[in-house]
Structures are given as C-alpha cells and as structure tokens.
Short mmCIF file of C-alpha atoms in Angstrom, two decimals:
data_model
loop_
_atom_site.label_atom_id
_atom_site.label_comp_id
_atom_site.label_asym_id
_atom_site.label_seq_id
_atom_site.Cartn_x
_atom_site.Cartn_y
_atom_site.Cartn_z
CA UNK A 1 -0.12 -0.05 0.12
CA UNK A 2 2.82 2.28 0.60
CA UNK A 3 4.52 1.66 -2.94
CA UNK A 4 2.07 3.94 -4.94
CA UNK A 5 2.39 6.80 -2.20
CA UNK A 6 6.21 6.84 -2.57
CA UNK A 7 5.79 6.63 -6.45
CA UNK A 8 3.62 9.72 -6.26
CA UNK A 9 6.28 11.54 -4.14
CA UNK A 10 8.96 10.65 -6.59
CA UNK A 11 6.88 11.58 -9.77
CA UNK A 12 5.83 14.78 -7.90
CA UNK A 13 9.48 15.65 -7.21
CA UNK A 14 10.47 14.88 -10.85
CA UNK A 15 7.91 17.35 -12.20
CA UNK A 16 8.71 19.89 -9.62
CA UNK A 17 12.57 19.53 -10.79
CA UNK A 18 11.75 19.72 -14.45
CA UNK A 19 9.52 22.93 -13.74
CA UNK A 20 12.43 24.32 -11.91
CA UNK A 21 14.82 23.61 -14.56
CA UNK A 22 12.54 24.99 -17.39
CA UNK A 23 11.89 28.06 -15.12
CA UNK A 24 16.14 28.40 -14.47
CA UNK A 25 16.70 28.12 -18.29
CA UNK A 26 14.22 30.92 -19.23
CA UNK A 27 15.76 33.00 -16.50
CA UNK A 28 19.09 32.55 -17.68
CA UNK A 29 18.28 33.66 -21.12
CA UNK A 30 16.19 36.48 -20.15
CA UNK A 31 19.36 37.35 -17.97
CA UNK A 32 21.87 36.87 -21.05
CA UNK A 33 19.63 38.96 -23.08
CA UNK A 34 19.51 41.64 -20.58
CA UNK A 35 23.35 41.78 -20.27
CA UNK A 36 23.69 41.97 -23.79
CA UNK A 37 21.21 44.89 -24.11
CA UNK A 38 22.98 46.39 -21.25
CA UNK A 39 26.41 45.95 -22.94
CA UNK A 40 25.10 47.13 -26.21
CA UNK A 41 23.74 50.39 -24.60
CA UNK A 42 26.88 51.07 -22.43
CA UNK A 43 29.02 50.64 -25.68
CA UNK A 44 26.82 52.98 -27.64
CA UNK A 45 26.79 55.70 -24.96
CA UNK A 46 30.53 55.15 -24.77
CA UNK A 47 30.94 56.12 -28.43
CA UNK A 48 28.59 58.93 -28.01
CA UNK A 49 30.54 60.37 -25.02
CA UNK A 50 33.96 59.73 -26.77
CA UNK A 51 32.66 61.60 -29.77
CA UNK A 52 31.32 64.44 -27.58
CA UNK A 53 34.61 64.72 -25.78
CA UNK A 54 36.72 64.74 -28.60
CA UNK A 55 34.28 67.42 -30.07
CA UNK A 56 34.69 69.66 -26.99
CA UNK A 57 38.57 69.37 -27.14
CA UNK A 58 38.43 70.45 -30.79
CA UNK A 59 36.25 73.34 -30.67
CA UNK A 60 37.22 76.29 -32.46
CA UNK A 61 37.11 79.40 -30.13
CA UNK A 62 36.81 81.62 -32.88
CA UNK A 63 33.87 79.99 -34.43
CA UNK A 64 30.65 81.84 -33.99
CA UNK A 65 28.85 79.15 -32.33
CA UNK A 66 31.61 78.41 -30.02
CA UNK A 67 29.95 79.10 -26.90
CA UNK A 68 26.56 77.69 -27.87
CA UNK A 69 28.19 74.38 -28.56
CA UNK A 70 30.37 74.21 -25.46
CA UNK A 71 27.28 74.86 -23.22
CA UNK A 72 25.43 72.22 -25.09
CA UNK A 73 28.30 69.68 -24.60
CA UNK A 74 28.80 70.49 -20.89
CA UNK A 75 24.83 69.98 -20.46
CA UNK A 76 24.87 66.57 -22.04
CA UNK A 77 27.74 65.52 -19.58
CA UNK A 78 26.06 67.20 -16.47
CA UNK A 79 22.87 65.18 -17.62
CA UNK A 80 24.92 61.85 -17.91
CA UNK A 81 26.91 62.41 -14.37
CA UNK A 82 23.45 62.16 -12.78
CA UNK A 83 23.20 58.54 -13.67
CA UNK A 84 25.55 56.15 -11.71
CA UNK A 85 26.25 53.85 -14.64
CA UNK A 86 26.70 56.88 -17.16
CA UNK A 87 29.02 58.49 -14.91
CA UNK A 88 31.39 55.63 -14.58
CA UNK A 89 31.31 55.63 -18.20
CA UNK A 90 32.17 59.16 -18.59
CA UNK A 91 34.78 58.73 -15.88
CA UNK A 92 36.54 55.97 -17.68
CA UNK A 93 36.31 57.74 -20.99
CA UNK A 94 37.89 60.65 -19.23
CA UNK A 95 40.65 58.58 -18.09
CA UNK A 96 41.25 56.65 -21.13
CA UNK A 97 41.57 59.84 -23.19
CA UNK A 98 43.57 61.77 -20.91
CA UNK A 99 46.41 59.09 -20.97
CA UNK A 100 46.42 59.75 -24.98
CA UNK A 101 46.88 63.46 -24.96
CA UNK A 102 49.23 65.92 -23.57
CA UNK A 103 49.65 69.82 -22.98
CA UNK A 104 47.01 72.24 -23.17
CA UNK A 105 44.39 69.63 -23.94
CA UNK A 106 45.02 67.84 -20.57
CA UNK A 107 44.06 71.23 -18.81
CA UNK A 108 41.00 71.57 -20.93
CA UNK A 109 39.93 67.93 -19.80
CA UNK A 110 40.82 68.85 -16.12
CA UNK A 111 38.68 71.82 -16.18
CA UNK A 112 35.79 70.05 -17.86
CA UNK A 113 36.10 67.50 -15.23
CA UNK A 114 35.29 69.78 -12.52
CA UNK A 115 32.82 71.75 -14.50
CA UNK A 116 30.60 68.78 -15.20
CA UNK A 117 30.93 67.90 -11.39
CA UNK A 118 32.81 64.66 -11.42
CA UNK A 119 34.79 66.19 -8.94
CA UNK A 120 31.77 66.20 -6.53
CA UNK A 121 31.46 62.32 -6.76
CA UNK A 122 35.20 62.11 -6.22
CA UNK A 123 34.75 64.03 -3.03
CA UNK A 124 31.86 62.07 -1.90
CA UNK A 125 33.91 58.74 -2.40
CA UNK A 126 37.03 59.96 0.17
CA UNK A 127 34.16 60.45 2.60
CA UNK A 128 33.08 57.02 2.19
CA UNK A 129 33.46 54.47 5.01
CA UNK A 130 34.51 51.60 2.73
CA UNK A 131 38.28 51.61 2.25
CA UNK A 132 38.21 50.56 -1.29
CA UNK A 133 35.83 53.49 -2.31
CA UNK A 134 38.26 55.94 -0.76
CA UNK A 135 41.14 54.56 -2.69
CA UNK A 136 39.18 54.83 -5.90
CA UNK A 137 38.27 58.51 -4.71
CA UNK A 138 42.10 59.46 -4.33
CA UNK A 139 42.74 57.54 -7.64
CA UNK A 140 40.46 59.70 -9.54
CA UNK A 141 41.63 63.02 -7.95
CA UNK A 142 45.24 61.85 -8.67
CA UNK A 143 44.54 61.20 -12.24
CA UNK A 144 42.94 64.31 -12.77
CA UNK A 145 45.38 66.26 -10.81
CA UNK A 146 43.15 68.09 -8.32
CA UNK A 147 45.66 69.55 -6.00
CA UNK A 148 43.27 71.36 -3.95
CA UNK A 149 42.15 68.34 -1.89
CA UNK A 150 45.74 67.81 -0.64
CA UNK A 151 44.78 68.99 2.89
CA UNK A 152 41.97 66.29 3.06
CA UNK A 153 44.19 63.60 1.37
CA UNK A 154 46.94 64.11 3.86
CA UNK A 155 45.04 62.31 6.56
CA UNK A 156 44.80 59.05 4.64
CA UNK A 157 48.80 58.90 4.60
CA UNK A 158 48.50 56.75 7.69
CA UNK A 159 45.10 54.96 6.85
CA UNK A 160 44.97 51.32 8.15
CA UNK A 161 44.60 50.00 4.60
CA UNK A 162 47.71 49.81 2.75
CA UNK A 163 46.02 50.31 -0.57
CA UNK A 164 44.66 53.81 0.55
CA UNK A 165 47.97 54.60 1.74
CA UNK A 166 49.34 53.75 -1.28
CA UNK A 167 47.18 56.15 -3.27
CA UNK A 168 47.72 58.93 -1.02
CA UNK A 169 51.53 58.44 -1.33
CA UNK A 170 51.12 58.41 -4.94
CA UNK A 171 48.69 61.44 -4.91
CA UNK A 172 51.24 63.44 -3.48
CA UNK A 173 54.27 62.52 -5.67
CA UNK A 174 52.28 62.83 -9.05
CA UNK A 175 50.82 66.00 -8.24
CA UNK A 176 53.65 67.77 -6.48
CA UNK A 177 56.58 65.75 -7.44
CA UNK A 178 59.44 66.06 -4.85
CA UNK A 179 57.52 68.60 -2.74
CA UNK A 180 55.04 65.91 -2.23
CA UNK A 181 57.73 63.74 -0.37
CA UNK A 182 56.63 66.17 2.55
CA UNK A 183 54.03 63.49 3.51
CA UNK A 184 57.17 61.46 4.79
CA UNK A 185 57.15 64.13 7.81
CA UNK A 186 53.91 62.58 9.12
CA UNK A 187 54.24 58.84 8.04
CA UNK A 188 53.92 56.76 10.99
CA UNK A 189 53.36 53.25 9.27
CA UNK A 190 55.56 51.07 7.44
CA UNK A 191 56.48 51.65 3.77
CA UNK A 192 56.24 47.89 1.98
CA UNK A 193 58.72 46.83 -0.38
CA UNK A 194 56.11 47.13 -3.15
CA UNK A 195 55.16 50.89 -1.95
CA UNK A 196 58.73 51.60 -2.00
CA UNK A 197 59.28 50.34 -5.59
CA UNK A 198 56.32 52.07 -6.77
CA UNK A 199 57.17 55.54 -5.50
CA UNK A 200 60.71 55.26 -6.50
CA UNK A 201 59.62 54.49 -10.13
CA UNK A 202 57.52 57.78 -10.04
CA UNK A 203 60.57 59.81 -8.35
CA UNK A 204 62.73 58.53 -11.26
CA UNK A 205 60.63 60.51 -13.73
CA UNK A 206 61.24 63.83 -11.93
CA UNK A 207 64.05 65.97 -12.51
CA UNK A 208 66.51 65.63 -10.06
CA UNK A 209 67.57 69.25 -10.33
CA UNK A 210 64.61 69.99 -7.87
CA UNK A 211 65.05 67.23 -5.54
CA UNK A 212 64.62 68.53 -1.88
CA UNK A 213 67.25 68.24 0.86
CA UNK A 214 66.66 64.78 1.96
CA UNK A 215 69.02 64.82 5.03
CA UNK A 216 66.17 65.53 7.59
CA UNK A 217 64.56 62.08 6.75
CA UNK A 218 67.46 60.35 7.23
CA UNK A 219 67.08 61.29 10.88
CA UNK A 220 63.69 60.08 10.85
CA UNK A 221 62.11 58.00 13.58
CA UNK A 222 60.69 55.86 11.22
CA UNK A 223 63.01 53.17 10.04
CA UNK A 224 61.10 52.57 6.95
CA UNK A 225 61.39 56.39 5.77
CA UNK A 226 65.22 56.13 6.43
CA UNK A 227 65.16 52.82 4.19
CA UNK A 228 63.26 54.57 1.58
CA UNK A 229 65.48 57.90 1.46
CA UNK A 230 68.61 55.64 1.31
CA UNK A 231 67.30 54.38 -1.94
CA UNK A 232 66.90 57.93 -3.06
CA UNK A 233 70.45 58.88 -1.93
CA UNK A 234 71.62 56.26 -4.12
CA UNK A 235 69.43 56.65 -7.21
CA UNK A 236 69.95 60.58 -7.38
CA UNK A 237 73.94 60.17 -6.38
CA UNK A 238 73.20 62.38 -2.96
CA UNK A 239 76.66 62.43 -1.93
CA UNK A 240 76.05 65.51 0.32
CA UNK A 241 74.57 62.99 2.77
CA UNK A 242 78.22 61.36 3.50
CA UNK A 243 78.18 62.52 7.00
CA UNK A 244 74.95 61.16 8.04
CA UNK A 245 75.65 57.79 6.12
CA UNK A 246 78.64 57.18 8.21
CA UNK A 247 76.27 58.20 11.44
CA UNK A 248 73.76 55.40 10.30
CA UNK A 249 76.56 52.74 10.11
CA UNK A 250 75.97 52.87 14.01
CA UNK A 251 72.21 52.56 13.65
CA UNK A 252 70.38 50.24 15.87
CA UNK A 253 68.25 48.80 13.13
CA UNK A 254 70.14 45.87 11.05
CA UNK A 255 68.34 46.69 7.94
CA UNK A 256 69.36 50.25 7.88
CA UNK A 257 72.90 49.52 8.53
CA UNK A 258 72.92 46.86 5.84
CA UNK A 259 71.49 49.42 3.28
CA UNK A 260 73.96 52.33 4.62
CA UNK A 261 76.84 49.67 3.74
CA UNK A 262 75.07 49.06 0.61
CA UNK A 263 75.16 52.69 -0.53
CA UNK A 264 78.68 53.49 0.85
CA UNK A 265 79.77 50.91 -1.32
CA UNK A 266 78.23 52.08 -4.17
CA UNK A 267 79.89 55.73 -3.58
CA UNK A 268 83.10 54.00 -2.50
CA UNK A 269 83.05 56.27 0.49
CA UNK A 270 86.13 55.32 2.11
CA UNK A 271 85.70 56.82 5.46
CA UNK A 272 83.27 54.10 6.06
CA UNK A 273 86.11 51.41 5.78
CA UNK A 274 87.72 52.58 9.11
CA UNK A 275 84.64 52.50 11.13
CA UNK A 276 83.43 49.06 10.07
CA UNK A 277 86.96 47.39 10.41
CA UNK A 278 87.01 48.57 14.05
CA UNK A 279 83.52 47.40 14.92
CA UNK A 280 84.07 44.15 12.99
CA UNK A 281 83.71 41.64 16.06
CA UNK A 282 80.35 43.36 16.80
CA UNK A 283 79.11 43.18 13.33
CA UNK A 284 76.47 40.51 12.32
CA UNK A 285 77.57 37.76 9.69
CA UNK A 286 75.56 39.80 7.17
CA UNK A 287 77.32 43.13 7.85
CA UNK A 288 80.58 41.23 7.82
CA UNK A 289 79.85 39.93 4.12
CA UNK A 290 78.74 43.14 3.13
CA UNK A 291 81.89 44.63 4.41
CA UNK A 292 84.01 42.26 2.31
CA UNK A 293 81.85 43.46 -0.54
CA UNK A 294 82.89 47.05 0.33
CA UNK A 295 86.62 46.12 0.61
CA UNK A 296 86.65 44.43 -2.79
CA UNK A 297 85.81 47.97 -4.36
CA UNK A 298 88.02 50.35 -1.71
CA UNK A 299 90.70 48.14 -0.30
CA UNK A 300 94.36 48.90 -0.84
CA UNK A 301 97.64 47.22 0.43
CA UNK A 302 97.15 49.00 3.79
CA UNK A 303 94.49 46.76 4.43
CA UNK A 304 96.34 43.60 3.81
CA UNK A 305 96.79 42.83 7.56
CA UNK A 306 92.93 42.95 8.50
CA UNK A 307 92.11 40.72 5.50
CA UNK A 308 95.06 38.42 6.38
CA UNK A 309 92.94 37.96 9.70
CA UNK A 310 90.00 36.37 7.67
CA UNK A 311 91.54 34.42 5.03
CA UNK A 312 90.36 31.38 6.89
CA UNK A 313 87.06 32.40 8.19
CA UNK A 314 84.45 29.96 8.92
CA UNK A 315 82.11 31.77 6.27
CA UNK A 316 83.22 30.56 2.82
CA UNK A 317 82.14 33.91 1.41
CA UNK A 318 84.27 35.95 3.41
CA UNK A 319 87.10 33.67 3.12
CA UNK A 320 86.57 33.80 -0.57
CA UNK A 321 86.76 37.61 -0.64
CA UNK A 322 89.56 38.07 1.78
CA UNK A 323 91.77 35.74 -0.62
CA UNK A 324 90.75 37.31 -3.69
CA UNK A 325 91.34 41.08 -2.05
CA UNK A 326 94.85 40.02 -0.61
CA UNK A 327 95.81 38.56 -4.20
CA UNK A 328 94.79 41.81 -5.80
CA UNK A 329 96.49 44.38 -3.53
CA UNK A 330 99.36 42.62 -1.99
CA UNK A 331 100.63 39.75 -4.18
CA UNK A 332 104.07 39.38 -2.46
CA UNK A 333 102.05 38.40 1.11
CA UNK A 334 99.55 36.20 -0.88
CA UNK A 335 102.51 34.58 -2.23
CA UNK A 336 103.96 33.57 1.25
CA UNK A 337 100.62 32.03 1.97
CA UNK A 338 100.46 28.15 2.67
CA UNK A 339 99.02 26.53 -0.57
CA UNK A 340 97.76 23.54 1.33
CA UNK A 341 95.59 23.43 4.21
CA UNK A 342 93.51 20.79 6.01
CA UNK A 343 90.53 23.27 5.16
CA UNK A 344 89.55 21.95 1.54
CA UNK A 345 87.42 25.05 0.78
CA UNK A 346 90.60 27.17 1.23
CA UNK A 347 92.52 24.96 -1.01
CA UNK A 348 89.98 25.21 -3.76
CA UNK A 349 89.82 28.98 -3.40
CA UNK A 350 93.71 29.30 -3.71
CA UNK A 351 93.81 27.04 -6.60
CA UNK A 352 91.07 28.87 -8.49
CA UNK A 353 92.91 32.26 -7.94
CA UNK A 354 96.12 30.81 -9.07
CA UNK A 355 94.74 29.81 -11.98
CA UNK A 356 92.56 32.44 -12.94
CA UNK A 357 94.96 35.17 -12.08
CA UNK A 358 97.89 33.73 -12.47
CA UNK A 359 100.83 32.82 -9.76
#
C-alpha cells in the first residue's frame, strides 16, 4: 500500500525539478539577453561620450557658435553624470583619453572634469566609510590632478589599509613631485617593499635638479622612511649626505645598517672602511659579508693585515673575498701563504685564484 504513495512523491519531485529547470533556463536566457542589451547600450553611450569629448576638445574658439556648442556639450555631460552607470562610463572615458593627450588639451579636460561635477563625486568617495571606495576617490583626484584636496588626502597617509595609503602617497608624488615627499614628515606606518618600488619608479620620472634636501629624513624616527630615503640617496647620487651615512652605520636597525653599507659601497666612501673594520667583531655575519664586498671596491695594500686575519674565516664567502682582495692588492704577502691546508675550501679558493689570475 505504501508503494503507490512513494511513487507519487517521486513523480511529484520529478515534475517539480523539471519545472524548476525550465524556469531556470528561461531566467538565464532573459538574464543573458539583458546583459547583452546593457552591454550594447553601454558601448553605444561610450561611443557617444567619446565623440562628445573629442568634439569639445577640438572646438574652434573663433567659431561663431563656440559658446553655444560648448554649453550644449557641457549640459549633455552634466545630464549623464547624474546617472550612476553613465557616470562610470564618462569617468572611464575621461581617464582613457587623458592618457592619450598632452599639453593644453589635458588642462582643458581637467577643467571640464570639475565643470561637469565629477569632482563632487570623487569628493564623496573619499568621505566613504569603505576603504576601497576611498582609494578609488583618491585615484580619481590623482589622475585628474586635482591639487586642492591635498589637505584632505593628507589624513589618509596613515590609513589602516595599505591600498589607501599607497594611493595617498602616489597622489602627493604625482601632483607635487619632490615637494610631495613632505608626506614622509607625518608617516607613521611602514612602507612595504612594493610601496617603495612604486614610489621610486615615480620619483625617477622627475627632474632631479628640483630634488628636496633629504637629510632630515635620514634622521627620521620611522625606520621605513630612512630605508626609502637611502634608496633615493643612491639613485640620485646625493653625496652631500655622506656625514649622515657614516652615522647610520651605527644605527640600531640592522636593515638600515646593511642598506647604508650598500650605499657607501656604491659611492666608495672610504671613510666608512675604518668604522666598519674597527667594529668588525660586533657586526652580524650579514654586515661582515657586506664589509668584504665593500673592501673589494676600496681596499688598498694598507688593509692587507686585516684581510689576512680572515683568509681562513668559517664563512666561505668572507674567506673567498679575503683571499681575492689579498691576491689583488698584496701579491707578495699572498704568495707567502700556505698553498695547502686542512681546510679543503681554502685549498679550492687558492687553486682557483692561482689558475684564474696567475701566480
């Protein structure tokens, strides 16, 4: 007696599933059609906006209908800006075209950006409670070079979200160039490796004749600022910072000391040699290796005795560099060395040097 009931339930479920599948298929077809319609309308409006913008940028000011045509185009833009979807299209079209033009045309676009009210919506974005919206707002203001919001953007330099901080940093650099580095004065949070790379790429575009005095930032309490400025010192050959570089060799942060050794090696600042040699025993193994890389560039015969003390160092890299330096700067002393030792790595280095550079 129970079988017909179960059979009825099963068939009911089958019918329900079939109906559900049919409804779902119809829904998907309608959805796809709507998507195509929206995409088609968006593309059509994009083409319209591109044409309108190009027409505006090429208006002949001497034309009799110049003002009338200008007002008409601005009116069309203002009408579109009120609609969220159209506003996105207008913004993206402005951004795309701004990357393809230069000179006076860019200034016209920036003025139009403010005239049609897009600046208002960018301002609303940076007032948002959502970090991603804030980042987009700062990006828009940066790309359209709106400088008057600098006091507001300054508060985002130490935002809890790295993406927002990055946009704020780029805003100041792109719009104010080296003057924009003043944001470092209030920086409290770290500059990630990626942040530093992006900022350095931007800085390399600038004319270094207008570079600010970076000395004050080498004294910063923010170690990440010092590391970043050390990169700038190296890239822009800021040799006037030599005294501060020598002081940084004593900094409590190992990364800063290592970066400083890298910079003094690049500049071949020989005064650093005495400092590092004197404190050799207190240096970390990384610093000791960095010192011998430095000595490879600046060592003289006078350094032979110090180098000699490390030809059998436990670290292979230091041992190899010590023997290489000795071979280069004091062949007489090098030739007096034992050519055979219980240390196999020492023997291999000696054999390699004698083979490569001659006896």
